[in-house]
Short mmCIF file of C-alpha atoms in Angstrom, two decimals:
data_model
loop_
_atom_site.label_atom_id
_atom_site.label_comp_id
_atom_site.label_asym_id
_atom_site.label_seq_id
_atom_site.Cartn_x
_atom_site.Cartn_y
_atom_site.Cartn_z
CA MET A 29 205.58 194.09 168.29
CA THR A 30 206.46 190.47 168.09
CA THR A 31 209.29 188.02 168.23
CA THR A 32 209.63 185.33 165.67
CA THR A 33 211.97 182.43 165.66
CA HIS A 34 212.45 179.79 163.09
CA SER A 35 214.12 176.46 163.52
CA GLY A 36 216.47 176.21 160.58
CA THR A 37 217.78 173.01 159.16
CA THR A 38 221.51 172.85 159.75
CA HIS A 39 221.87 176.55 160.47
CA PRO A 40 221.57 178.34 163.80
CA GLU A 41 218.36 180.33 164.05
CA THR A 42 218.10 184.07 163.70
CA THR A 43 215.76 185.71 166.18
CA ILE A 44 214.20 189.14 165.69
CA ALA A 45 212.39 191.24 168.24
CA ALA A 46 210.65 194.55 167.52
CA ASP A 47 209.49 196.12 170.76
CA PRO A 48 205.93 197.57 170.57
CA ALA A 49 206.84 200.51 172.82
CA VAL A 50 210.47 201.30 171.90
CA PRO A 51 211.79 201.95 168.34
CA THR A 52 214.32 199.14 168.29
CA ILE A 53 215.01 196.00 166.36
CA ARG A 54 217.02 193.27 168.09
CA ILE A 55 218.62 190.45 166.19
CA SER A 56 220.51 187.47 167.61
CA ARG A 57 222.36 184.75 165.79
CA GLU A 58 225.10 182.23 166.55
CA PHE A 59 228.04 181.53 164.26
CA ALA A 60 230.37 178.56 163.97
CA ALA A 61 233.46 180.75 164.14
CA PRO A 62 235.42 182.46 166.91
CA PRO A 63 234.70 186.15 167.71
CA ALA A 64 237.91 187.31 165.98
CA ALA A 65 236.71 185.86 162.65
CA VAL A 66 233.17 187.25 162.99
CA PHE A 67 234.68 190.61 163.91
CA ARG A 68 236.98 190.53 160.87
CA ALA A 69 234.01 189.69 158.61
CA HIS A 70 232.36 192.90 159.89
CA THR A 71 235.39 195.20 159.54
CA ASP A 72 237.35 194.00 156.47
CA PRO A 73 235.60 195.74 153.52
CA ASP A 74 236.29 192.91 151.05
CA LEU A 75 234.66 190.43 153.40
CA VAL A 76 231.74 192.74 154.28
CA ALA A 77 230.98 193.21 150.57
CA ARG A 78 230.55 189.44 150.24
CA TRP A 79 227.65 189.10 152.64
CA LEU A 80 226.04 192.39 153.74
CA GLY A 81 223.98 193.28 150.68
CA PRO A 82 221.23 191.18 149.11
CA ARG A 83 222.38 188.79 146.40
CA SER A 84 220.58 190.79 143.70
CA VAL A 85 222.70 193.93 144.23
CA THR A 86 226.35 194.74 143.72
CA MET A 87 227.94 196.35 146.73
CA VAL A 88 230.43 199.13 145.97
CA MET A 89 232.58 200.26 148.90
CA GLU A 90 233.36 203.95 148.44
CA ARG A 91 234.79 204.54 151.88
CA TRP A 92 235.39 202.11 154.68
CA ASP A 93 237.41 202.90 157.78
CA ALA A 94 236.19 200.53 160.46
CA THR A 95 238.03 202.13 163.36
CA THR A 96 236.79 204.19 166.32
CA GLY A 97 235.90 207.59 164.85
CA GLY A 98 236.02 206.22 161.30
CA ALA A 99 233.28 206.30 158.67
CA TYR A 100 231.87 204.38 155.73
CA ARG A 101 229.86 204.86 152.59
CA TYR A 102 228.75 202.19 150.17
CA LYS A 103 226.38 201.83 147.27
CA HIS A 104 224.07 199.03 146.26
CA THR A 105 223.62 198.94 142.51
CA ARG A 106 221.15 196.87 140.51
CA GLY A 107 220.95 197.78 136.82
CA ASP A 108 220.32 201.53 136.71
CA GLU A 109 219.21 201.66 140.32
CA GLU A 110 221.65 202.96 142.89
CA TYR A 111 221.16 203.21 146.64
CA GLY A 112 223.72 204.88 148.91
CA PHE A 113 224.25 204.26 152.61
CA TYR A 114 226.66 205.93 154.99
CA GLY A 115 227.50 206.33 158.64
CA SER A 116 230.17 206.71 161.32
CA PHE A 117 231.96 204.12 163.34
CA HIS A 118 231.47 205.42 166.85
CA GLU A 119 233.42 202.61 168.46
CA VAL A 120 235.22 199.61 167.01
CA ARG A 121 236.58 197.45 169.83
CA GLU A 122 238.19 194.24 168.68
CA PRO A 123 236.89 191.57 168.94
CA SER A 124 233.61 192.16 170.72
CA ARG A 125 231.91 195.48 170.02
CA ILE A 126 231.04 197.71 167.05
CA VAL A 127 228.86 200.82 167.44
CA GLN A 128 227.94 202.67 164.27
CA THR A 129 225.35 204.96 162.75
CA PHE A 130 223.45 204.10 159.58
CA THR A 131 221.67 206.40 157.14
CA PHE A 132 219.98 205.53 153.84
CA GLU A 133 220.65 208.45 151.47
CA GLY A 134 217.10 208.20 150.13
CA PHE A 135 215.90 209.17 153.60
CA PRO A 136 218.68 211.50 154.82
CA ASP A 137 216.82 212.75 157.91
CA GLY A 138 216.77 209.24 159.33
CA VAL A 139 219.65 207.93 161.37
CA CYS A 140 219.84 204.60 163.09
CA LEU A 141 222.27 203.71 165.89
CA GLU A 142 223.48 200.14 165.71
CA THR A 143 225.33 198.30 168.47
CA LEU A 144 226.84 194.95 167.69
CA THR A 145 228.05 192.71 170.48
CA LEU A 146 230.00 189.50 169.89
CA THR A 147 230.07 187.00 172.74
CA ASP A 148 232.56 184.13 172.82
CA LEU A 149 230.58 180.91 173.39
CA GLY A 150 233.72 178.75 173.45
CA ASP A 151 234.42 175.84 171.07
CA GLY A 152 234.96 178.30 168.23
CA ARG A 153 231.41 179.66 168.45
CA THR A 154 230.16 183.22 168.72
CA ARG A 155 226.81 184.81 169.49
CA LEU A 156 226.05 188.05 167.70
CA ASP A 157 223.55 190.47 169.25
CA ALA A 158 222.63 193.53 167.20
CA VAL A 159 220.43 196.33 168.52
CA SER A 160 219.24 199.04 166.11
CA VAL A 161 217.67 202.17 167.60
CA TYR A 162 215.53 204.31 165.26
CA ASP A 163 214.20 207.87 165.56
CA SER A 164 210.61 206.72 165.99
CA ILE A 165 208.46 203.62 165.94
CA GLU A 166 207.11 204.67 162.56
CA VAL A 167 210.59 204.86 161.02
CA ARG A 168 211.50 201.55 162.65
CA ASP A 169 208.43 199.97 161.10
CA MET A 170 209.33 201.38 157.70
CA ALA A 171 212.78 199.87 158.05
CA LEU A 172 211.24 196.53 158.96
CA SER A 173 208.91 196.62 155.99
CA SER A 174 211.66 197.52 153.51
CA GLY A 175 212.77 193.91 153.74
CA MET A 176 209.69 192.94 151.77
CA GLN A 177 211.11 194.16 148.47
CA THR A 178 214.03 191.80 148.31
CA GLY A 179 213.47 189.03 150.79
CA VAL A 180 211.70 185.93 149.78
CA ALA A 181 212.40 184.82 146.22
CA GLU A 182 216.12 185.32 146.17
CA GLY A 183 216.40 184.16 149.76
CA TYR A 184 215.32 180.62 149.06
CA GLU A 185 217.55 180.52 146.01
CA GLN A 186 220.55 181.29 148.18
CA LEU A 187 219.41 178.87 150.83
CA ASP A 188 219.49 176.09 148.24
CA GLU A 189 222.98 177.06 147.18
CA VAL A 190 224.30 177.22 150.70
CA LEU A 191 222.75 173.88 151.62
CA ALA A 192 224.16 172.27 148.47
CA SER A 193 227.72 173.47 149.06
CA MET B 283 206.00 200.53 150.65
CA ASP B 284 202.60 198.93 150.27
CA ASP B 285 199.83 201.51 150.84
CA ARG B 286 197.90 199.37 153.20
CA LEU B 287 200.95 198.64 155.30
CA SER B 288 201.85 202.33 155.49
CA ARG B 289 198.35 203.06 156.80
CA VAL B 290 198.78 200.30 159.35
CA PHE B 291 202.14 201.68 160.48
CA SER B 292 201.01 205.25 160.84
CA ALA B 293 197.86 204.07 162.62
CA LEU B 294 200.02 202.17 165.11
CA ALA B 295 202.55 205.00 165.51
CA ASP B 296 200.31 206.57 168.16
CA PRO B 297 200.57 205.20 171.72
CA ILE B 298 196.83 205.57 172.49
CA ARG B 299 195.93 203.69 169.31
CA ARG B 300 198.44 200.94 170.10
CA ASP B 301 196.91 200.65 173.57
CA MET B 302 193.39 200.51 172.10
CA VAL B 303 194.48 197.72 169.79
CA ALA B 304 196.04 195.83 172.69
CA ARG B 305 192.76 196.06 174.62
CA LEU B 306 190.66 195.04 171.61
CA ALA B 307 192.88 191.98 171.25
CA VAL B 308 191.32 190.77 174.52
CA ALA B 309 187.69 191.55 173.66
CA ASP B 310 185.42 193.76 171.55
CA ALA B 311 184.47 197.03 173.24
CA THR B 312 182.20 200.01 172.70
CA VAL B 313 183.62 203.47 172.05
CA ASN B 314 182.67 204.55 175.59
CA GLU B 315 184.40 201.52 177.10
CA LEU B 316 187.47 202.22 175.00
CA ALA B 317 187.54 205.90 175.97
CA GLU B 318 187.27 205.25 179.71
CA PRO B 319 190.96 204.96 180.70
CA TYR B 320 192.21 207.90 178.62
CA PRO B 321 192.35 211.54 179.69
CA VAL B 322 190.82 212.59 176.36
CA THR B 323 187.30 213.17 175.10
CA VAL B 324 185.13 210.45 173.58
CA GLN B 325 185.31 212.53 170.37
CA ALA B 326 189.11 212.25 170.38
CA VAL B 327 188.83 208.50 170.88
CA SER B 328 186.38 208.36 167.97
CA LYS B 329 188.98 210.08 165.79
CA HIS B 330 191.60 207.53 166.81
CA LEU B 331 189.11 204.77 166.00
CA LYS B 332 188.51 206.25 162.57
CA VAL B 333 192.26 206.04 161.85
CA LEU B 334 192.33 202.41 162.98
CA GLU B 335 189.22 201.69 160.90
CA ASP B 336 190.69 203.33 157.76
CA ALA B 337 193.81 201.20 158.20
CA GLY B 338 191.60 198.11 158.30
CA LEU B 339 192.76 197.30 161.81
CA VAL B 340 189.30 197.43 163.39
CA SER B 341 185.67 197.26 162.29
CA ARG B 342 182.45 198.47 163.89
CA GLY B 343 179.52 196.21 164.68
CA LYS B 344 176.12 196.82 163.06
CA GLN B 345 173.91 196.90 166.17
CA ALA B 346 172.48 200.43 166.27
CA GLN B 347 173.13 201.12 169.94
CA ARG B 348 176.35 199.41 170.96
CA ARG B 349 178.27 199.19 167.68
CA PRO B 350 181.14 197.29 169.36
CA VAL B 351 184.62 197.75 167.95
CA HIS B 352 186.21 194.57 166.68
CA LEU B 353 189.88 193.91 165.98
CA GLU B 354 190.63 192.53 162.53
CA ALA B 355 193.08 189.74 163.32
CA GLU B 356 193.87 189.20 159.65
CA VAL B 357 195.81 192.47 159.49
CA PHE B 358 198.02 191.25 162.30
CA ASP B 359 198.66 188.06 160.39
CA LEU B 360 199.91 190.32 157.63
CA MET B 361 202.24 192.07 160.05
CA THR B 362 203.51 188.80 161.46
CA LYS B 363 204.30 187.75 157.89
CA TRP B 364 206.04 191.04 157.32
CA ILE B 365 208.28 190.63 160.37
CA GLU B 366 208.91 187.04 159.36
CA ARG B 367 210.10 188.29 155.97
CA TYR B 368 212.46 190.73 157.65
CA ARG B 369 213.74 187.89 159.79
CA HIS B 370 214.12 185.75 156.71
CA GLU B 371 216.17 188.46 155.01
CA ALA B 372 218.43 188.76 158.05
CA GLU B 373 218.74 184.98 158.03
CA GLN B 374 219.86 185.02 154.39
CA ARG B 375 222.40 187.72 155.17
CA TYR B 376 223.81 185.67 158.03
CA ARG B 377 223.97 182.55 155.88
CA ARG B 378 226.16 184.51 153.48
CA LEU B 379 228.22 185.47 156.52
CA ASP B 380 228.39 181.78 157.52
CA ALA B 381 229.89 181.05 154.10
CA VAL B 382 232.46 183.86 154.46
CA LEU B 383 233.42 182.56 157.91
CA ALA B 384 233.75 179.02 156.54
CA ASP B 385 236.12 180.35 153.86
CA LEU B 386 238.18 182.15 156.49
CA ALA B 387 238.48 178.91 158.47
CA ASP B 388 239.53 177.05 155.30
CA GLU B 389 242.22 179.64 154.59
CA ALA B 390 243.60 179.13 158.07
CA THR B 391 243.45 175.32 158.04
CA PRO B 392 246.03 174.05 155.47
CA ASP B 393 249.16 175.41 157.13
CA VAL B 394 248.12 176.21 160.65
CA ARG B 395 246.45 173.22 162.23
CA GLU B 396 246.98 174.17 165.82
CA GLY B 397 244.27 176.44 167.13
CA GLU B 398 241.63 174.97 164.82
CA ALA B 399 238.49 174.23 166.71
CA SER B 400 237.10 171.66 164.34
#
């Protein structure tokens, strides 16, 4: 429905596009690391646990086999709350492509297909393009809106920390 | 999810309603004008309008005859904010990933200097 961009300070910008007619979300972002490192940060469970979940939750990896035909399941816990997520790794092609499904256990009928493409920009830089395809525009919009619960307050906190380090 | 937002999403889940909203973004229109391009009855269009109205996406003018339909831009500001928040959350996630990648580069640096880009 719209594309927003934001010129960050010292960080590359993340762009998001939600097509009004197709139930997708597209995200692009550049990283100051070669594709092999960005790929490893998406496949090594210890590394994934350090960045994927919001700061306010603890990420528990219950299963993680990031290979073609593999699968994963992890939990986000915050106090007594527990949220499970699982999916399959349809294709894991080092160092440029990961295709996986994603289901939130609280909404088990919903499945999202995510394709991640890493492009070598040279000079140790990588562009990440992620496309998520949802069952319907309505489900896509619900996924978009779920960001509202956690986003803003803790986000700026982390921004401060990152900028200070 | 916020009740108002869920009404907005389900209102916009229908392709005819999304198209009506797109046309109202250009100019106000009467129900008859809105119904013209669709292969459905004016009554069906009125039902779609009612859904958009209940979601707060459009309002109806007071003039007895025309009662033009007006798009409530404020709701779209809300949605822009909502997408911006999603973007912001993705941005925070990727900044955590930046930090992980920086650590990986640091691990590689002390012993192995060749092959370091920076």
